[in-house]
């Protein structure tokens, strides 16, 4: 069956080539992780191939975001209604939304006004625009958090590392500029943001979890990972089903192929 | 039969009625049913069909994405994220489209590689090959413009850098760049025209694919032995033999595709493209999409602006004349002991270029890029023409069926012993 | 020419697609396999069509679209306001006593789409209807005091001449049914929330 051997060899070659192609692509991804220290793996359960989000961590993380980060960081692609997906009830979501004053208008007199938020509203932005955000933050622009985990090499591991990577005083021999802070994982190591999570118990968790700095960093990172990829769980669940289907389909197709080719060999 | 009607061999009355007036069924039967196809294809011959499927997937997903995309600098980024979050199955359609671009290049690169290894570009298939290179160029243009549409940082700076390539043209370069931009920088007019062209070009590609297939069905397919079929014993009807074999390949391809889409959808992308475009700040390391990296490496290997641009375009242009650079009468590298290794080295070298294109343009990387670029061109311009003269190929098998069936096949009937020559 | 290469194992040309009827000994097994594989493929294609179609249905943000608050205080008797809700006009009319009497007096038997006025109004004198003609979607006239209100004192659709009465019910013309009453609720005595 030389033909069979040939085709097998050909197929293997093809597979090897495809694999090599894909590996070649690791180049940009790996290179992007450059810029200093290796980022430790925080081992988030949602970073596993088939992992899902930890619902309790998501809700705690939202609390950290709301009470700490949201003072400066917008997440303008999120709506309050999205919080249903992290396990909050409709009443809770409505109450959370109603606690914010959302700019709306113009009214019949042509004036803008503020009204209590509704679940369909986008998260309220802390600043009216980027210029206002810079003005309030010594010229530094706090980035929007809607897709931050997708937008950083290293993803959630990087966010977690950054939040726990402050060192004060900085290592010997490093001069930190006025108004900057030393962070082991920030590219260039000098970050304008003061340590946002700075003391245990900064946030009072309702579920009794001890709010250590690391715990808060993990929780808020989990929340931000969900904010970046709210489709992640659906996507993986669908992926498993589709790939299983395709494997069966592949077996059947190959069997038919063998049958059809049987009289040629 | 009434005059003017096609002589249809179909018996189903509806099919027959249509076929007599417009013989599409006869054509399909001839081109995809009974079409005599060499019996010895390996799985590399799947990749043409895979590319066709991939093109259809890209057009289908693209049409549905366009229903929800907004081509405006202030809304493009958010409209893409709205597709990801709010549009029903929007994330699926976008991730298929996004990874579909990468799959398309993987499939087409393998297809091109197969053509180079088995000498599919040689007479009589030169035009077939040239049409293929045209498709490849159109794909690159389409992919580049598509990458601009989400209006992230890499979109913006990729568009800026690539359009600026044209400024290397003497005298009129800057005017051309202004024309491409529709302004004095990459801005809203640029985004709008890129969207328009990104939607148009796939249909142009479809047209050229038709020509590519039409040309293929005149010459017939090449095969792993690179010798022409000498008679019926060397071929099989396309259906069911190759429709089913292609189906096997399609399912395997879909599994790889599905894995990318569902489990590592952003692996082949760059995180910076999830940062909205900012014309005031270039990301620290800008890299093009992976499929442009080899050519990007060629560009950066040359220390002269115009020279780099010319070399980069030359890296593709050289493919157009490949049929006339390789003078060896033997097609398949299986029977070319020296060229085979030169080509496999060229393949490795292509990956080296890809790797170097993703590295910063400094130090050792530049040296490696230059050596790789040199070999890339040397293969086409020196090695192949030279080997055509000095290489002694291995003896070719007498016929496909002989080689395949170890002499067990039926002998070529009567006069059909000399190679087929086609216009 | 290609014909000279006619494949050795080709099925007879006359028979259309379906080829592969070779080897009668294995015919049934192969046919069964083909059937199963074919069904699988059909299911797969069918399943992948749905996401595309469903992507054209209203997106989540559209479905969650905000409700609209309408203050009623400034609408004088006999006047009406038009507000936008889900991209469509909503008519809020402060009906006069005469209009209410007229609306209640109509015998149901006279109506094309029989509905008592009481079933269309939550709290007098406010009538709230979608300002979309049930014929082909034009916006009927009758909101401004100067507008033609048709023969029944309600609304008149200029596109194809449908007449609506003071309860927004279809009385004459091509429209098949009454103006739709949207979901709304009184959030206070002087404000309603539509949606």
PDB file of N, CA and C in Angstrom, chain B residues 316-358:
ATOM      1  N   UNK B 316       7.370  39.034  -3.379  1.00  0.00           N
ATOM      2  CA  UNK B 316       6.162  38.416  -3.931  1.00  0.00           C
ATOM      3  C   UNK B 316       6.226  38.416  -5.456  1.00  0.00           C
ATOM      4  N   UNK B 317       6.758  39.511  -6.006  1.00  0.00           N
ATOM      5  CA  UNK B 317       6.819  39.629  -7.467  1.00  0.00           C
ATOM      6  C   UNK B 317       7.614  38.475  -8.070  1.00  0.00           C
ATOM      7  N   UNK B 318       8.632  38.011  -7.341  1.00  0.00           N
ATOM      8  CA  UNK B 318       9.476  36.952  -7.877  1.00  0.00           C
ATOM      9  C   UNK B 318       8.670  35.676  -8.125  1.00  0.00           C
ATOM     10  N   UNK B 319       7.564  35.528  -7.360  1.00  0.00           N
ATOM     11  CA  UNK B 319       6.731  34.345  -7.558  1.00  0.00           C
ATOM     12  C   UNK B 319       6.075  34.354  -8.939  1.00  0.00           C
ATOM     13  N   UNK B 320       5.811  35.572  -9.444  1.00  0.00           N
ATOM     14  CA  UNK B 320       5.180  35.662 -10.761  1.00  0.00           C
ATOM     15  C   UNK B 320       6.048  35.038 -11.855  1.00  0.00           C
ATOM     16  N   UNK B 321       7.374  35.205 -11.710  1.00  0.00           N
ATOM     17  CA  UNK B 321       8.252  34.713 -12.770  1.00  0.00           C
ATOM     18  C   UNK B 321       8.864  33.353 -12.441  1.00  0.00           C
ATOM     19  N   UNK B 322       8.442  32.784 -11.314  1.00  0.00           N
ATOM     20  CA  UNK B 322       8.984  31.488 -10.929  1.00  0.00           C
ATOM     21  C   UNK B 322       8.940  30.441 -12.045  1.00  0.00           C
ATOM     22  N   UNK B 323       7.834  30.355 -12.817  1.00  0.00           N
ATOM     23  CA  UNK B 323       7.803  29.335 -13.879  1.00  0.00           C
ATOM     24  C   UNK B 323       8.944  29.465 -14.881  1.00  0.00           C
ATOM     25  N   UNK B 324       9.500  30.670 -14.995  1.00  0.00           N
ATOM     26  CA  UNK B 324      10.572  30.842 -15.983  1.00  0.00           C
ATOM     27  C   UNK B 324      11.958  30.853 -15.332  1.00  0.00           C
ATOM     28  N   UNK B 325      11.986  30.890 -14.001  1.00  0.00           N
ATOM     29  CA  UNK B 325      13.269  30.826 -13.312  1.00  0.00           C
ATOM     30  C   UNK B 325      13.705  29.372 -13.144  1.00  0.00           C
ATOM     31  N   UNK B 326      12.689  28.511 -12.917  1.00  0.00           N
ATOM     32  CA  UNK B 326      12.990  27.098 -12.702  1.00  0.00           C
ATOM     33  C   UNK B 326      12.927  26.392 -14.062  1.00  0.00           C
ATOM     34  N   UNK B 327      14.087  26.110 -14.640  1.00  0.00           N
ATOM     35  CA  UNK B 327      14.122  25.556 -15.998  1.00  0.00           C
ATOM     36  C   UNK B 327      14.165  24.038 -16.014  1.00  0.00           C
ATOM     37  N   UNK B 328      14.163  23.422 -14.860  1.00  0.00           N
ATOM     38  CA  UNK B 328      14.256  21.959 -14.853  1.00  0.00           C
ATOM     39  C   UNK B 328      13.022  21.342 -15.496  1.00  0.00           C
ATOM     40  N   UNK B 329      13.200  20.325 -16.345  1.00  0.00           N
ATOM     41  CA  UNK B 329      12.052  19.680 -16.968  1.00  0.00           C
ATOM     42  C   UNK B 329      11.270  18.810 -15.982  1.00  0.00           C
ATOM     43  N   UNK B 330      11.846  18.529 -14.823  1.00  0.00           N
ATOM     44  CA  UNK B 330      11.183  17.657 -13.850  1.00  0.00           C
ATOM     45  C   UNK B 330      10.405  18.514 -12.873  1.00  0.00           C
ATOM     46  N   UNK B 331       9.148  18.152 -12.644  1.00  0.00           N
ATOM     47  CA  UNK B 331       8.310  18.980 -11.769  1.00  0.00           C
ATOM     48  C   UNK B 331       8.523  18.636 -10.297  1.00  0.00           C
ATOM     49  N   UNK B 332       8.274  17.384  -9.957  1.00  0.00           N
ATOM     50  CA  UNK B 332       8.228  17.033  -8.544  1.00  0.00           C
ATOM     51  C   UNK B 332       9.624  17.007  -7.932  1.00  0.00           C
ATOM     52  N   UNK B 333       9.738  17.642  -6.761  1.00  0.00           N
ATOM     53  CA  UNK B 333      11.019  17.668  -6.051  1.00  0.00           C
ATOM     54  C   UNK B 333      11.437  16.264  -5.595  1.00  0.00           C
ATOM     55  N   UNK B 334      10.483  15.334  -5.616  1.00  0.00           N
ATOM     56  CA  UNK B 334      10.827  13.961  -5.237  1.00  0.00           C
ATOM     57  C   UNK B 334      11.935  13.405  -6.122  1.00  0.00           C
ATOM     58  N   UNK B 335      11.993  13.905  -7.347  1.00  0.00           N
ATOM     59  CA  UNK B 335      12.979  13.373  -8.285  1.00  0.00           C
ATOM     60  C   UNK B 335      14.104  14.365  -8.548  1.00  0.00           C
ATOM     61  N   UNK B 336      14.210  15.374  -7.645  1.00  0.00           N
ATOM     62  CA  UNK B 336      15.275  16.369  -7.810  1.00  0.00           C
ATOM     63  C   UNK B 336      16.114  16.384  -6.539  1.00  0.00           C
ATOM     64  N   UNK B 337      17.173  15.593  -6.500  1.00  0.00           N
ATOM     65  CA  UNK B 337      17.924  15.380  -5.258  1.00  0.00           C
ATOM     66  C   UNK B 337      18.509  16.663  -4.658  1.00  0.00           C
ATOM     67  N   UNK B 338      18.917  17.596  -5.482  1.00  0.00           N
ATOM     68  CA  UNK B 338      19.528  18.810  -4.921  1.00  0.00           C
ATOM     69  C   UNK B 338      18.464  19.867  -4.662  1.00  0.00           C
ATOM     70  N   UNK B 339      17.622  20.102  -5.636  1.00  0.00           N
ATOM     71  CA  UNK B 339      16.595  21.141  -5.507  1.00  0.00           C
ATOM     72  C   UNK B 339      15.706  20.873  -4.296  1.00  0.00           C
ATOM     73  N   UNK B 340      15.466  19.585  -4.031  1.00  0.00           N
ATOM     74  CA  UNK B 340      14.624  19.229  -2.898  1.00  0.00           C
ATOM     75  C   UNK B 340      15.176  19.823  -1.610  1.00  0.00           C
ATOM     76  N   UNK B 341      16.460  19.649  -1.386  1.00  0.00           N
ATOM     77  CA  UNK B 341      17.042  20.155  -0.148  1.00  0.00           C
ATOM     78  C   UNK B 341      17.134  21.669  -0.159  1.00  0.00           C
ATOM     79  N   UNK B 342      17.421  22.238  -1.342  1.00  0.00           N
ATOM     80  CA  UNK B 342      17.455  23.702  -1.439  1.00  0.00           C
ATOM     81  C   UNK B 342      16.088  24.277  -1.094  1.00  0.00           C
ATOM     82  N   UNK B 343      15.016  23.571  -1.536  1.00  0.00           N
ATOM     83  CA  UNK B 343      13.671  24.075  -1.278  1.00  0.00           C
ATOM     84  C   UNK B 343      13.267  23.871   0.182  1.00  0.00           C
ATOM     85  N   UNK B 344      13.624  22.718   0.735  1.00  0.00           N
ATOM     86  CA  UNK B 344      13.291  22.514   2.151  1.00  0.00           C
ATOM     87  C   UNK B 344      14.015  23.538   3.015  1.00  0.00           C
ATOM     88  N   UNK B 345      15.247  23.868   2.629  1.00  0.00           N
ATOM     89  CA  UNK B 345      15.978  24.911   3.356  1.00  0.00           C
ATOM     90  C   UNK B 345      15.261  26.251   3.192  1.00  0.00           C
ATOM     91  N   UNK B 346      14.761  26.487   1.975  1.00  0.00           N
ATOM     92  CA  UNK B 346      14.000  27.716   1.728  1.00  0.00           C
ATOM     93  C   UNK B 346      12.777  27.773   2.644  1.00  0.00           C
ATOM     94  N   UNK B 347      12.139  26.619   2.846  1.00  0.00           N
ATOM     95  CA  UNK B 347      10.970  26.560   3.724  1.00  0.00           C
ATOM     96  C   UNK B 347      11.349  26.928   5.155  1.00  0.00           C
ATOM     97  N   UNK B 348      12.418  26.322   5.647  1.00  0.00           N
ATOM     98  CA  UNK B 348      12.883  26.650   6.997  1.00  0.00           C
ATOM     99  C   UNK B 348      13.220  28.139   7.062  1.00  0.00           C
ATOM    100  N   UNK B 349      13.876  28.604   6.014  1.00  0.00           N
ATOM    101  CA  UNK B 349      14.273  30.003   5.945  1.00  0.00           C
ATOM    102  C   UNK B 349      13.067  30.933   6.011  1.00  0.00           C
ATOM    103  N   UNK B 350      11.947  30.483   5.416  1.00  0.00           N
ATOM    104  CA  UNK B 350      10.715  31.284   5.443  1.00  0.00           C
ATOM    105  C   UNK B 350      10.251  31.463   6.889  1.00  0.00           C
ATOM    106  N   UNK B 351      10.348  30.377   7.678  1.00  0.00           N
ATOM    107  CA  UNK B 351       9.967  30.475   9.090  1.00  0.00           C
ATOM    108  C   UNK B 351      10.947  31.344   9.864  1.00  0.00           C
ATOM    109  N   UNK B 352      12.212  31.282   9.481  1.00  0.00           N
ATOM    110  CA  UNK B 352      13.196  32.150  10.140  1.00  0.00           C
ATOM    111  C   UNK B 352      12.832  33.615   9.886  1.00  0.00           C
ATOM    112  N   UNK B 353      12.468  33.913   8.649  1.00  0.00           N
ATOM    113  CA  UNK B 353      12.050  35.280   8.321  1.00  0.00           C
ATOM    114  C   UNK B 353      10.824  35.674   9.149  1.00  0.00           C
ATOM    115  N   UNK B 354       9.896  34.746   9.275  1.00  0.00           N
ATOM    116  CA  UNK B 354       8.680  35.020  10.036  1.00  0.00           C
ATOM    117  C   UNK B 354       9.026  35.348  11.489  1.00  0.00           C
ATOM    118  N   UNK B 355       9.940  34.558  12.016  1.00  0.00           N
ATOM    119  CA  UNK B 355      10.365  34.771  13.394  1.00  0.00           C
ATOM    120  C   UNK B 355      11.089  36.114  13.531  1.00  0.00           C
ATOM    121  N   UNK B 356      11.986  36.383  12.583  1.00  0.00           N
ATOM    122  CA  UNK B 356      12.767  37.618  12.671  1.00  0.00           C
ATOM    123  C   UNK B 356      11.864  38.845  12.502  1.00  0.00           C
ATOM    124  N   UNK B 357      10.800  38.694  11.694  1.00  0.00           N
ATOM    125  CA  UNK B 357       9.895  39.822  11.488  1.00  0.00           C
ATOM    126  C   UNK B 357       9.184  40.241  12.759  1.00  0.00           C
ATOM    127  N   UNK B 358       9.061  39.320  13.705  1.00  0.00           N
ATOM    128  CA  UNK B 358       8.395  39.641  14.957  1.00  0.00           C
ATOM    129  C   UNK B 358       9.332  40.153  16.024  1.00  0.00           C
TER     130      UNK B 358
END
